Structures are given as structure tokens and as C-alpha cells.
Coordinates of C-alpha atoms in Angstrom, one line a residue:
M552 CA 98.6 -141.4 -5.2
V553 CA 101.3 -139.6 -7.0
P554 CA 104.5 -141.7 -7.3
G555 CA 107.0 -140.8 -4.6
E556 CA 104.5 -138.8 -2.5
D557 CA 105.0 -138.9 1.2
S558 CA 102.4 -141.1 2.8
S559 CA 102.4 -138.9 5.9
L560 CA 101.2 -135.9 3.9
I561 CA 98.3 -138.0 2.5
A562 CA 97.4 -138.8 6.1
H563 CA 97.6 -135.1 7.0
R564 CA 95.3 -134.2 4.1
G565 CA 92.8 -136.6 5.5
G566 CA 91.0 -138.5 2.7
D567 CA 88.1 -136.4 1.3
S568 CA 89.5 -133.2 2.7
G569 CA 92.5 -133.2 0.4
Y570 CA 93.3 -134.3 -3.1
N571 CA 93.0 -137.7 -4.7
T572 CA 92.9 -140.6 -2.4
V573 CA 94.2 -144.0 -3.5
E574 CA 90.6 -145.3 -3.9
S575 CA 89.7 -142.4 -6.3
L576 CA 92.4 -143.4 -8.8
K577 CA 92.5 -146.3 -11.2
K578 CA 95.4 -148.7 -11.1
D579 CA 97.4 -146.8 -13.6
G580 CA 97.1 -143.6 -11.6
E581 CA 94.4 -142.1 -13.7
T582 CA 91.3 -140.4 -12.2
S583 CA 87.7 -140.6 -13.6
L584 CA 85.4 -138.0 -15.1
E585 CA 82.8 -138.7 -12.4
Y586 CA 85.3 -138.3 -9.5
E587 CA 86.6 -135.0 -10.9
F588 CA 83.1 -133.6 -11.3
W589 CA 82.3 -134.7 -7.7
Y590 CA 85.5 -133.4 -6.3
M591 CA 85.3 -129.9 -8.0
T592 CA 81.6 -129.6 -7.0
K593 CA 82.5 -130.4 -3.4
T594 CA 85.5 -128.0 -3.2
S595 CA 83.5 -125.3 -5.0
I596 CA 80.9 -125.1 -2.2
P597 CA 83.1 -123.6 0.5
L598 CA 84.7 -121.3 -2.2
I599 CA 81.3 -120.1 -3.2
I600 CA 80.4 -119.3 0.4
T601 CA 83.8 -117.6 0.8
F602 CA 83.5 -115.4 -2.2
L603 CA 79.8 -114.5 -1.6
L604 CA 80.5 -113.6 2.0
Q605 CA 83.5 -111.5 0.9
C606 CA 81.5 -109.9 -1.8
S607 CA 78.8 -109.0 0.9
L608 CA 81.3 -106.7 2.6
S609 CA 81.0 -104.1 -0.2
S610 CA 77.4 -105.0 -1.0
S611 CA 76.5 -104.1 2.7
A612 CA 77.9 -100.7 2.2
L613 CA 75.6 -100.0 -0.7
V614 CA 72.6 -101.4 1.1
F615 CA 73.1 -99.2 4.2
A616 CA 73.9 -96.2 2.0
G617 CA 70.5 -96.7 0.4
R618 CA 69.0 -96.1 3.8
V619 CA 70.8 -92.7 4.0
G620 CA 69.8 -91.3 0.6
T621 CA 70.1 -91.5 -3.2
L622 CA 73.1 -89.3 -3.3
E623 CA 74.9 -91.6 -0.9
V624 CA 74.0 -94.6 -3.1
G625 CA 75.6 -92.9 -6.1
G626 CA 78.8 -91.9 -4.2
I627 CA 79.2 -95.3 -2.5
S628 CA 78.6 -97.0 -5.8
I629 CA 81.3 -95.1 -7.5
G630 CA 83.6 -95.7 -4.6
N631 CA 82.7 -99.4 -4.5
V632 CA 83.3 -99.9 -8.2
T633 CA 86.6 -98.0 -8.1
F634 CA 87.7 -100.0 -5.0
A635 CA 86.7 -103.3 -6.9
V636 CA 88.6 -102.3 -10.0
T637 CA 91.8 -101.2 -8.3
S638 CA 91.9 -103.8 -5.5
A639 CA 91.4 -106.5 -8.2
I640 CA 95.1 -105.8 -8.9
F641 CA 95.8 -107.9 -5.8
I642 CA 93.3 -110.6 -6.9
G643 CA 95.1 -110.7 -10.3
I644 CA 98.5 -111.0 -8.7
A645 CA 97.2 -113.8 -6.5
T646 CA 96.1 -115.7 -9.6
C647 CA 99.7 -116.6 -10.2
L648 CA 99.5 -118.5 -6.9
D649 CA 96.6 -120.5 -8.4
T650 CA 99.2 -121.7 -11.0
V651 CA 102.4 -122.3 -9.0
C652 CA 101.2 -123.4 -5.6
P653 CA 99.0 -126.3 -6.6
Q654 CA 101.6 -127.3 -9.3
A655 CA 104.3 -127.4 -6.6
Y656 CA 102.1 -129.3 -4.3
G657 CA 101.2 -131.9 -7.0
A658 CA 104.9 -132.3 -7.8
G659 CA 105.7 -133.0 -4.1
K660 CA 107.7 -129.7 -3.8
Y661 CA 105.9 -128.7 -0.6
N662 CA 108.4 -126.2 0.6
M663 CA 107.9 -124.2 -2.6
V664 CA 104.2 -123.7 -1.8
G665 CA 105.2 -121.5 1.2
L666 CA 107.9 -119.6 -0.7
Y667 CA 105.5 -118.8 -3.5
F668 CA 103.0 -117.5 -1.0
Q669 CA 105.6 -115.2 0.7
R670 CA 106.7 -113.9 -2.7
G671 CA 103.1 -113.3 -3.7
V672 CA 102.5 -111.2 -0.5
A673 CA 105.7 -109.2 -1.1
I674 CA 104.8 -108.5 -4.8
S675 CA 101.3 -107.4 -3.7
F676 CA 102.6 -104.9 -1.2
L677 CA 104.9 -103.4 -3.9
F678 CA 101.9 -102.9 -6.2
A679 CA 100.0 -101.4 -3.3
V680 CA 102.1 -98.2 -3.4
P681 CA 100.5 -96.8 -6.6
V682 CA 97.1 -98.0 -5.5
I683 CA 97.4 -96.0 -2.3
A684 CA 98.5 -92.9 -4.2
F685 CA 95.5 -93.2 -6.5
W686 CA 92.9 -93.7 -3.7
Y687 CA 94.3 -90.8 -1.8
N688 CA 94.0 -88.5 -4.9
S689 CA 90.9 -90.1 -6.3
E690 CA 88.7 -87.0 -6.0
Y691 CA 90.8 -85.2 -8.6
V692 CA 90.7 -88.1 -11.0
L693 CA 87.1 -89.0 -10.6
S694 CA 86.0 -85.4 -11.1
F695 CA 87.0 -85.8 -14.8
L696 CA 84.7 -88.8 -15.1
V697 CA 81.7 -87.9 -13.0
E698 CA 80.0 -84.5 -13.2
D699 CA 78.2 -84.5 -9.8
A700 CA 80.8 -83.0 -7.3
D701 CA 78.9 -84.3 -4.3
V702 CA 79.0 -87.9 -5.6
V703 CA 82.7 -87.6 -6.4
H704 CA 83.4 -86.3 -2.9
I705 CA 81.6 -89.2 -1.2
A706 CA 83.5 -91.7 -3.4
A707 CA 86.8 -90.1 -2.6
V708 CA 86.3 -90.1 1.2
Y709 CA 85.3 -93.7 1.0
L710 CA 88.5 -94.6 -0.9
R711 CA 90.8 -92.7 1.5
I712 CA 89.4 -94.6 4.4
M713 CA 89.8 -97.9 2.5
I714 CA 93.5 -97.4 2.3
L715 CA 93.7 -98.8 5.8
S716 CA 92.1 -102.1 4.6
L717 CA 94.9 -103.0 2.2
P718 CA 97.3 -105.0 4.5
G719 CA 94.5 -107.3 5.7
Y720 CA 93.1 -107.6 2.2
I721 CA 96.4 -108.6 0.6
I722 CA 97.3 -111.1 3.3
F723 CA 93.9 -112.7 3.2
E724 CA 93.9 -113.0 -0.6
C725 CA 97.3 -114.7 -0.8
G726 CA 96.7 -116.7 2.4
K727 CA 93.6 -118.3 0.8
K728 CA 95.7 -119.4 -2.2
Y729 CA 98.3 -120.9 0.1
L730 CA 95.8 -123.0 2.0
Q731 CA 93.7 -124.0 -1.1
A732 CA 96.8 -125.4 -2.8
Q733 CA 97.0 -127.8 0.2
G734 CA 93.4 -128.9 -0.2
D735 CA 92.1 -126.5 2.5
F736 CA 89.1 -124.7 1.0
V737 CA 87.2 -124.2 4.3
T738 CA 89.4 -121.9 6.4
G739 CA 88.7 -118.8 4.4
Q740 CA 85.0 -119.6 4.5
N741 CA 85.1 -120.1 8.3
I742 CA 86.9 -116.8 8.8
L743 CA 84.2 -115.0 6.8
F744 CA 81.4 -116.8 8.7
V745 CA 82.5 -114.5 11.5
C746 CA 83.7 -111.4 9.7
A747 CA 80.8 -111.0 7.2
P748 CA 78.1 -110.8 9.8
L749 CA 80.4 -108.6 11.9
N750 CA 80.7 -106.2 9.0
I751 CA 76.9 -106.0 8.7
L752 CA 76.6 -105.4 12.5
L753 CA 79.3 -102.6 12.3
N754 CA 77.5 -101.0 9.3
Y755 CA 74.3 -101.0 11.3
L756 CA 76.0 -99.5 14.4
F757 CA 78.1 -96.9 12.6
V758 CA 75.7 -95.9 9.7
L759 CA 72.3 -96.1 11.4
K760 CA 72.5 -96.3 15.1
Y761 CA 75.3 -93.9 15.9
K762 CA 74.7 -91.7 12.8
F763 CA 78.2 -91.7 11.3
G764 CA 76.6 -91.4 7.9
Y765 CA 78.1 -93.0 4.9
I766 CA 81.6 -93.1 6.3
G767 CA 80.5 -95.7 8.7
S768 CA 80.5 -98.3 5.8
P769 CA 84.2 -97.9 4.9
I770 CA 85.2 -97.9 8.6
S771 CA 83.3 -101.2 9.0
M772 CA 85.1 -102.7 6.0
V773 CA 88.5 -101.6 7.2
L774 CA 87.9 -103.3 10.6
S775 CA 86.6 -106.5 8.9
Y776 CA 89.5 -106.8 6.4
T777 CA 92.0 -106.2 9.1
L778 CA 90.5 -109.0 11.3
M779 CA 90.4 -111.3 8.2
G780 CA 94.1 -110.8 7.6
L781 CA 95.1 -111.2 11.2
T782 CA 93.0 -114.4 11.6
I783 CA 94.4 -116.1 8.5
V784 CA 97.9 -115.3 9.7
A785 CA 97.1 -116.8 13.1
Y786 CA 95.7 -119.9 11.4
I787 CA 98.8 -120.4 9.3
C788 CA 101.1 -119.9 12.4
R789 CA 99.0 -122.5 14.3
Q790 CA 99.4 -124.9 11.3
I791 CA 103.2 -124.4 11.3
Y792 CA 103.8 -124.8 15.0
F793 CA 101.1 -127.3 16.0
G794 CA 100.2 -129.2 12.8
N795 CA 101.9 -129.7 9.5
S796 CA 104.8 -127.4 8.6
S797 CA 105.9 -129.2 5.4
C798 CA 104.5 -126.5 3.1
W799 CA 106.0 -123.6 5.0
H800 CA 109.2 -121.9 3.8
P801 CA 111.1 -120.9 7.0
I802 CA 111.8 -117.1 7.0
T803 CA 114.6 -117.2 9.6
G804 CA 117.8 -117.6 7.7
N805 CA 116.0 -117.6 4.3
F806 CA 114.4 -114.2 4.3
S807 CA 116.3 -113.0 1.2
A808 CA 114.8 -115.9 -0.9
I809 CA 111.4 -114.1 -0.7
F810 CA 112.8 -111.3 -2.9
K811 CA 114.6 -113.4 -5.5
N812 CA 113.3 -114.9 -8.8
W813 CA 110.2 -112.7 -8.9
G814 CA 110.4 -112.8 -12.7
P815 CA 108.4 -116.0 -13.3
L816 CA 105.7 -115.0 -10.8
I817 CA 105.3 -111.5 -12.3
A818 CA 105.2 -113.0 -15.8
L819 CA 102.2 -115.0 -14.6
A820 CA 100.7 -112.3 -12.4
L821 CA 100.6 -109.5 -15.0
P822 CA 98.5 -111.3 -17.6
G823 CA 96.3 -112.7 -14.7
L824 CA 95.9 -109.1 -13.5
I825 CA 94.9 -108.0 -17.0
M826 CA 92.4 -110.8 -17.3
I827 CA 90.6 -109.6 -14.1
E828 CA 91.2 -105.9 -14.5
A829 CA 89.9 -105.8 -18.1
E830 CA 86.5 -107.0 -16.9
F831 CA 86.4 -105.0 -13.8
F832 CA 87.5 -101.8 -15.5
A833 CA 84.9 -102.3 -18.3
F834 CA 82.2 -102.3 -15.6
E835 CA 83.7 -99.2 -14.0
I836 CA 83.4 -97.5 -17.4
I837 CA 79.7 -98.5 -17.6
T838 CA 78.9 -97.2 -14.1
V839 CA 80.7 -93.9 -14.7
L840 CA 79.0 -93.4 -18.1
S841 CA 75.7 -94.3 -16.6
A842 CA 75.9 -91.1 -14.5
K843 CA 75.4 -89.1 -17.8
F844 CA 71.8 -90.4 -17.9
G845 CA 70.9 -89.1 -14.4
T846 CA 71.1 -90.0 -10.7
E847 CA 68.2 -92.5 -11.0
V848 CA 69.7 -94.4 -13.9
L849 CA 73.0 -94.4 -12.0
A850 CA 71.3 -95.9 -9.0
A851 CA 69.6 -98.6 -11.1
Q852 CA 72.9 -99.4 -12.8
S853 CA 74.6 -99.6 -9.3
I854 CA 72.1 -102.1 -8.1
V855 CA 72.5 -104.3 -11.2
A856 CA 76.3 -104.1 -11.1
T857 CA 76.3 -105.1 -7.5
L858 CA 74.0 -108.1 -8.2
Q859 CA 76.1 -109.1 -11.2
T860 CA 79.3 -109.0 -9.1
F861 CA 77.6 -111.0 -6.4
F862 CA 76.3 -113.7 -8.7
F863 CA 79.6 -113.8 -10.6
Q864 CA 81.1 -115.4 -7.4
L865 CA 79.4 -118.7 -8.2
P866 CA 81.1 -119.5 -11.6
F867 CA 84.3 -117.8 -10.4
S868 CA 84.4 -120.0 -7.3
C869 CA 84.0 -123.1 -9.5
S870 CA 86.7 -121.8 -11.7
V871 CA 89.1 -121.4 -8.8
A872 CA 88.4 -124.9 -7.6
A873 CA 88.9 -126.2 -11.2
S874 CA 92.1 -124.2 -11.5
N875 CA 93.5 -125.7 -8.3
R876 CA 92.6 -129.2 -9.3
I877 CA 94.0 -129.0 -12.9
A878 CA 97.2 -127.4 -11.7
Y879 CA 97.6 -130.2 -9.2
H880 CA 97.4 -132.7 -12.0
I881 CA 99.8 -130.7 -14.1
G882 CA 102.3 -130.8 -11.2
S883 CA 101.8 -134.6 -10.8
G884 CA 102.6 -135.0 -14.5
I885 CA 99.7 -137.3 -15.5
T886 CA 98.4 -136.0 -18.8
E887 CA 95.2 -138.0 -18.9
N888 CA 94.2 -136.6 -15.5
C889 CA 94.6 -133.1 -16.8
K890 CA 92.3 -133.8 -19.7
T891 CA 89.7 -135.5 -17.5
A892 CA 89.6 -132.7 -15.0
T893 CA 89.3 -130.1 -17.9
K894 CA 86.3 -132.0 -19.4
A895 CA 84.6 -132.1 -16.0
T896 CA 85.1 -128.4 -15.7
M897 CA 83.9 -127.4 -19.2
F898 CA 81.0 -129.8 -19.6
G899 CA 79.9 -130.3 -16.0
V900 CA 80.7 -127.7 -13.4
G901 CA 80.5 -124.7 -15.7
P902 CA 77.1 -125.2 -17.4
A903 CA 75.6 -126.1 -14.0
A904 CA 76.8 -122.8 -12.5
G905 CA 75.4 -120.9 -15.6
I906 CA 72.0 -122.4 -15.4
I907 CA 71.7 -121.7 -11.6
N908 CA 72.7 -118.0 -12.1
F909 CA 70.3 -117.5 -15.0
T910 CA 67.4 -119.0 -13.2
V911 CA 67.8 -117.0 -10.0
L912 CA 68.6 -113.7 -11.7
Y913 CA 65.8 -113.9 -14.3
F914 CA 62.9 -115.2 -12.2
G915 CA 63.9 -113.4 -9.0
R916 CA 64.9 -110.1 -10.6
Y917 CA 62.2 -107.9 -9.0
K918 CA 62.7 -109.4 -5.5
L919 CA 66.5 -109.0 -5.7
C920 CA 66.3 -105.4 -6.9
S921 CA 63.8 -104.5 -4.2
L922 CA 66.4 -105.5 -1.5
F923 CA 68.4 -102.3 -2.4
N924 CA 65.6 -99.8 -2.7
A925 CA 61.8 -99.7 -2.2
D926 CA 61.2 -97.2 -5.0
P927 CA 59.1 -99.1 -7.6
V928 CA 60.3 -97.0 -10.5
L929 CA 63.9 -97.7 -9.6
V930 CA 63.2 -101.4 -9.1
N931 CA 61.6 -101.6 -12.5
K932 CA 64.5 -100.0 -14.2
A933 CA 67.0 -102.2 -12.5
A934 CA 64.9 -105.4 -13.1
G935 CA 64.8 -104.6 -16.8
L936 CA 68.6 -104.4 -17.0
L937 CA 68.8 -107.6 -14.9
C938 CA 67.1 -109.6 -17.7
V939 CA 70.1 -109.0 -20.0
V940 CA 72.5 -109.8 -17.2
A941 CA 70.7 -113.1 -16.6
L942 CA 70.9 -114.1 -20.3
N943 CA 74.7 -113.3 -20.3
Q944 CA 75.2 -115.9 -17.6
I945 CA 74.4 -118.8 -20.0
Y946 CA 77.6 -118.3 -22.0
D947 CA 79.7 -116.3 -19.4
C948 CA 80.1 -119.6 -17.5
F949 CA 82.1 -121.1 -20.3
N950 CA 84.3 -118.0 -20.4
V951 CA 84.9 -118.1 -16.6
M952 CA 85.7 -121.9 -16.6
A953 CA 88.1 -121.6 -19.6
A954 CA 89.9 -118.8 -17.8
G955 CA 90.4 -121.1 -14.8
V956 CA 91.9 -123.8 -17.0
L957 CA 94.3 -121.2 -18.6
R958 CA 95.3 -120.1 -15.1
A959 CA 96.1 -123.7 -14.1
Q960 CA 98.1 -124.1 -17.3
G961 CA 100.1 -121.0 -16.7
R962 CA 98.7 -119.5 -19.9
Q963 CA 97.2 -116.3 -18.4
R964 CA 98.8 -114.3 -21.3
I965 CA 96.3 -115.8 -23.7
G966 CA 93.4 -114.9 -21.5
G967 CA 94.8 -111.4 -21.0
Y968 CA 94.9 -110.7 -24.7
L969 CA 91.5 -112.1 -25.3
N970 CA 90.0 -110.1 -22.4
I971 CA 91.3 -106.8 -23.8
M972 CA 89.9 -107.6 -27.3
A973 CA 86.6 -108.8 -25.9
Y974 CA 85.8 -105.9 -23.6
Y975 CA 87.5 -103.0 -25.4
L976 CA 87.4 -103.8 -29.1
V977 CA 84.0 -105.6 -29.0
G978 CA 81.9 -105.1 -25.8
L979 CA 82.4 -101.5 -25.0
E980 CA 82.4 -100.4 -28.7
V981 CA 79.1 -102.1 -29.3
G982 CA 77.7 -100.9 -25.9
I983 CA 78.6 -97.3 -26.4
L984 CA 77.1 -97.4 -29.9
L985 CA 73.8 -98.8 -28.7
A986 CA 73.7 -96.6 -25.6
F987 CA 74.3 -93.2 -27.3
K988 CA 73.7 -93.7 -31.1
F989 CA 70.6 -95.9 -30.7
K990 CA 69.4 -94.2 -27.5
M991 CA 69.3 -97.4 -25.5
E992 CA 71.1 -95.9 -22.6
V993 CA 72.4 -98.3 -19.9
L994 CA 70.6 -101.3 -21.5
G995 CA 72.8 -100.8 -24.6
F996 CA 75.9 -101.0 -22.4
W997 CA 74.8 -104.4 -21.0
I998 CA 73.9 -105.8 -24.4
G999 CA 77.4 -104.7 -25.7
I1000 CA 79.1 -106.4 -22.7
G1001 CA 77.1 -109.5 -23.5
V1002 CA 78.4 -109.6 -27.1
G1003 CA 82.0 -109.1 -25.8
V1004 CA 81.6 -112.0 -23.3
L1005 CA 80.3 -114.3 -26.0
F1006 CA 83.4 -113.5 -28.1
L1007 CA 85.6 -114.1 -25.1
A1008 CA 84.0 -117.4 -24.3
I1009 CA 84.5 -118.7 -27.9
G1010 CA 88.2 -117.5 -28.0
E1011 CA 89.2 -119.0 -24.6
N1012 CA 87.4 -122.3 -25.2
Y1013 CA 89.3 -122.6 -28.5
F1014 CA 92.7 -122.3 -26.8
V1015 CA 91.7 -124.7 -24.1
Y1016 CA 90.6 -127.2 -26.8
I1017 CA 94.0 -127.1 -28.6
S1018 CA 96.0 -127.4 -25.3
N1019 CA 99.3 -129.3 -25.7
W1020 CA 99.4 -130.9 -22.3
R1021 CA 102.8 -132.5 -22.6
N1022 CA 104.3 -129.1 -23.3
I1023 CA 102.3 -127.5 -20.4
I1024 CA 103.6 -130.1 -18.0
S1025 CA 107.2 -129.6 -19.2
K1026 CA 107.0 -125.8 -18.7
S1027 CA 105.6 -126.4 -15.2
Q1028 CA 108.7 -128.4 -14.4
D1029 CA 111.0 -125.7 -15.8
L1030 CA 109.2 -123.1 -13.7
R1031 CA 109.9 -125.0 -10.5
H1032 CA 113.6 -125.4 -11.5
E1033 CA 113.9 -121.7 -12.1
A1034 CA 112.5 -120.9 -8.6

């Protein structure tokens, strides 16, 4: 137990459902490597389910578009990737909550958890303005990147409809971080247990049964994200009025506090945004350039990109769990616990996630690709690309875990710089050279990205290795004083 922590809050967290119990700590307040590995594995499971179910929302659109036609697959794919890249802005902004909310909770500054959440939502809505403008005018922009006018039109219609999903999307993303900081990793999962199957049902009804065509998919996603946002708001309200309100910052009489001291959060959010956007935008470039090799190649690339995104949720979920855990230890101020949790992340949870992803993607590549389309030629093309994606998983897990540690430390800036270098000075440069100069087409893109990811993993792990934990803890305390 952290010195000075309110025993009532420990009771509220309920043993295994929250952070360290008294039994999990040594007499001197230090944790153990075994416990940290077990704890992060346990908390990763609901996060994995949450992210996979959330990822299935856009994957369902591609699957149902495949039942309509190849042209629709290409258009929905471009729309999906563009949605993923631009909506990742809000995931990037929410990463600052991965730093500040668990740190505040670990330090016993419970009221700050709610205030950080409210500020995160406000900042996200501000950033939504240019995103909405881009989505509304996306047909004009995408026409410079994709030659097929029909594909561009489908993607643009998709994005215009998706504008209506943003309020629910933003509130759900920030709401998850608010609850996770308190040790609640299951509420987001439970909401998606309802909304993900509902999204599939709505896709079936709108796209196939009632013949809305491809626009049935974005309509389904809008309804699903709106319900997700409303449900998490309802849960938080229930928590405030009928459960524990210690982490909530009262809005009445304190509304102006939400719009103050945004500087420290934005300083963390922008590099976090760059870390995520650099990767997402690199895959957007690959998908767009793939269109130059024909509709069939674009369809194969779309299948592989969707599967890669889907399986990325496993290490990313483990990374979020690790980030929350390490940030909690930083807030509590116990240096050895920070080191122990980092070792459990880098040498336990991360490699396990990488091995699982490699095994499923490599040995199940034909079966996975056939889920999207029955054309054997298309399946073979996609399965060949998936071999490279599977190999990338072995070292990508170290990159993803190290990024989680850097987020916990509040050192997103390092990750931001390294991501730009890895993807744009190494990965895409090598990929474009192999694709066009050496005629390897899309395969060359994926090999190049793999080289970039390897560079990124080495760089981020180096900075994690040289971490000055005392300085990191001190800066965490300064950040809370500024707020």
C-alpha cells in the first residue's frame, strides 16, 4: 500500500480488481517481478478484448463491402485507412491520459484524475474541428492520391457519414483512460460486448438485407460509436452518484478549471499523437501507393492492412496495461517498483505477445485471408504479404512495449522523434525503393516497414534502458503541482 493512501479507496478497488494489495507487496513497499508479470497479463486480457472488439467495427465494414463488390472493397478500404489515420489523433491525445491519470492516482491525487479526463475531452473536441473539415472535403484531397474516381467517391461518402461518430468516439476513448487509471479495465470491454455484435447485426441489416449498399457500413458505425459514448457516460454518472466519486472533479462551480493549464497535457499529447500518427500515416501511404499496382493488389493490401491492424491490438493492449501500471508506480514514488514493472513488460509480456501474433499470422495466413474474399488468386496474394507481416511481429512487440514505458514516463517526445525517423527516413524510403526500383511492388513496402520497425525497436529500447527513474518521478510531481 502506498504510504498515506486512504484505506477506503483500497476497499473500493476490491483486491485483485485494482492495483497492488498489501499482500502483493514486500515489507519495504516493493513489488516483485512475478507479481508484475501476473498483474499486467491479467489486466491485458480485458484490454485485448476491448481493442479487438473496437477494431472489429471497421473490419466489419470491409467484410460486408466484400460481399457487395471489389470496387466497394477498395473504396471502403481507403475510407477505413483514412478514418484510422485521422481518428488516431484522438487516440494520440488520449495517450497523455495514460501518463497523468495513473500517476495522479498512484500519488493519491484522486480528484486530479477526473480533471485530467475532462481536459482530455475538451482538447479532443478542439482537435475535432480540422478533422471534420478534412473528412467533409476528403474527395478533393484523395483524388490527388488515388486515380480511380469511383474508389475515391466511395471513400469520401464513407468519411462524411463518419463525422457523426466523433462525439461518441472521443468520449469513449477518454472515458476508457479515466476508468483504467482507477484499475477498471473491464467496463470498456463490457460495453463493446454489446456494441460490437450490434455493429455486425446493423451491417447485415443495412448492407445486405435492406440493400443500402456500402453506406450501410458507416451508418452502422455511427450508431455503434454513439451508443458506446452514451453508455460510458452513463456508467461514469452511476459511479459518481451511487458508488465512488473520489476521482471525479465536480463541474458545477469548477467548470472553468477544465479550460486552464492545458499546456502540460498538450505537451504530452502532441508527441503521443506523433507516435501513433507516424505509424498510421505510413500505412495510409502504403495503401494509397498500392492502388498504382491495380485494383486486385489494392484489395490484397487492404486485407493484409486490416489483419495487421487487428493483430496489433494484442501488443498494444499489453502496452496500455503496462503504461498504466508503470505510471501508477511513478506516481507512488517507489523507484524499484518502476524498474521491476518495466522488466516484466520488456522481458515477459512483450515477447509473449510477439510469439502469439507470429504463430497465428504465419500458420493461419490462408485461412485468415479467405475470411475476406473467396477468390483464390486474391487470397494467395494476401497470404504472401502476410508472411512478412508475421515476421515483423517478432521485433515489433519490443517497439510497442517500449512505447508504453515511454508514455508512462511522460517521455512521449522521444518516441515521437524516433517514430518519424523509423517510418519516414528508414521504412518508407526502403519500401519505396524495393517496390518501384526492384519491382517488388507491395511486398517491398512491407519489407521496408519491417526494417523501420526494427530500427524503432532498437532506439526506443535504448532510451528505456538508460531511464533516470528519480528524475522521471520528480518531473511527475512537478507536473501535478502545475495542474
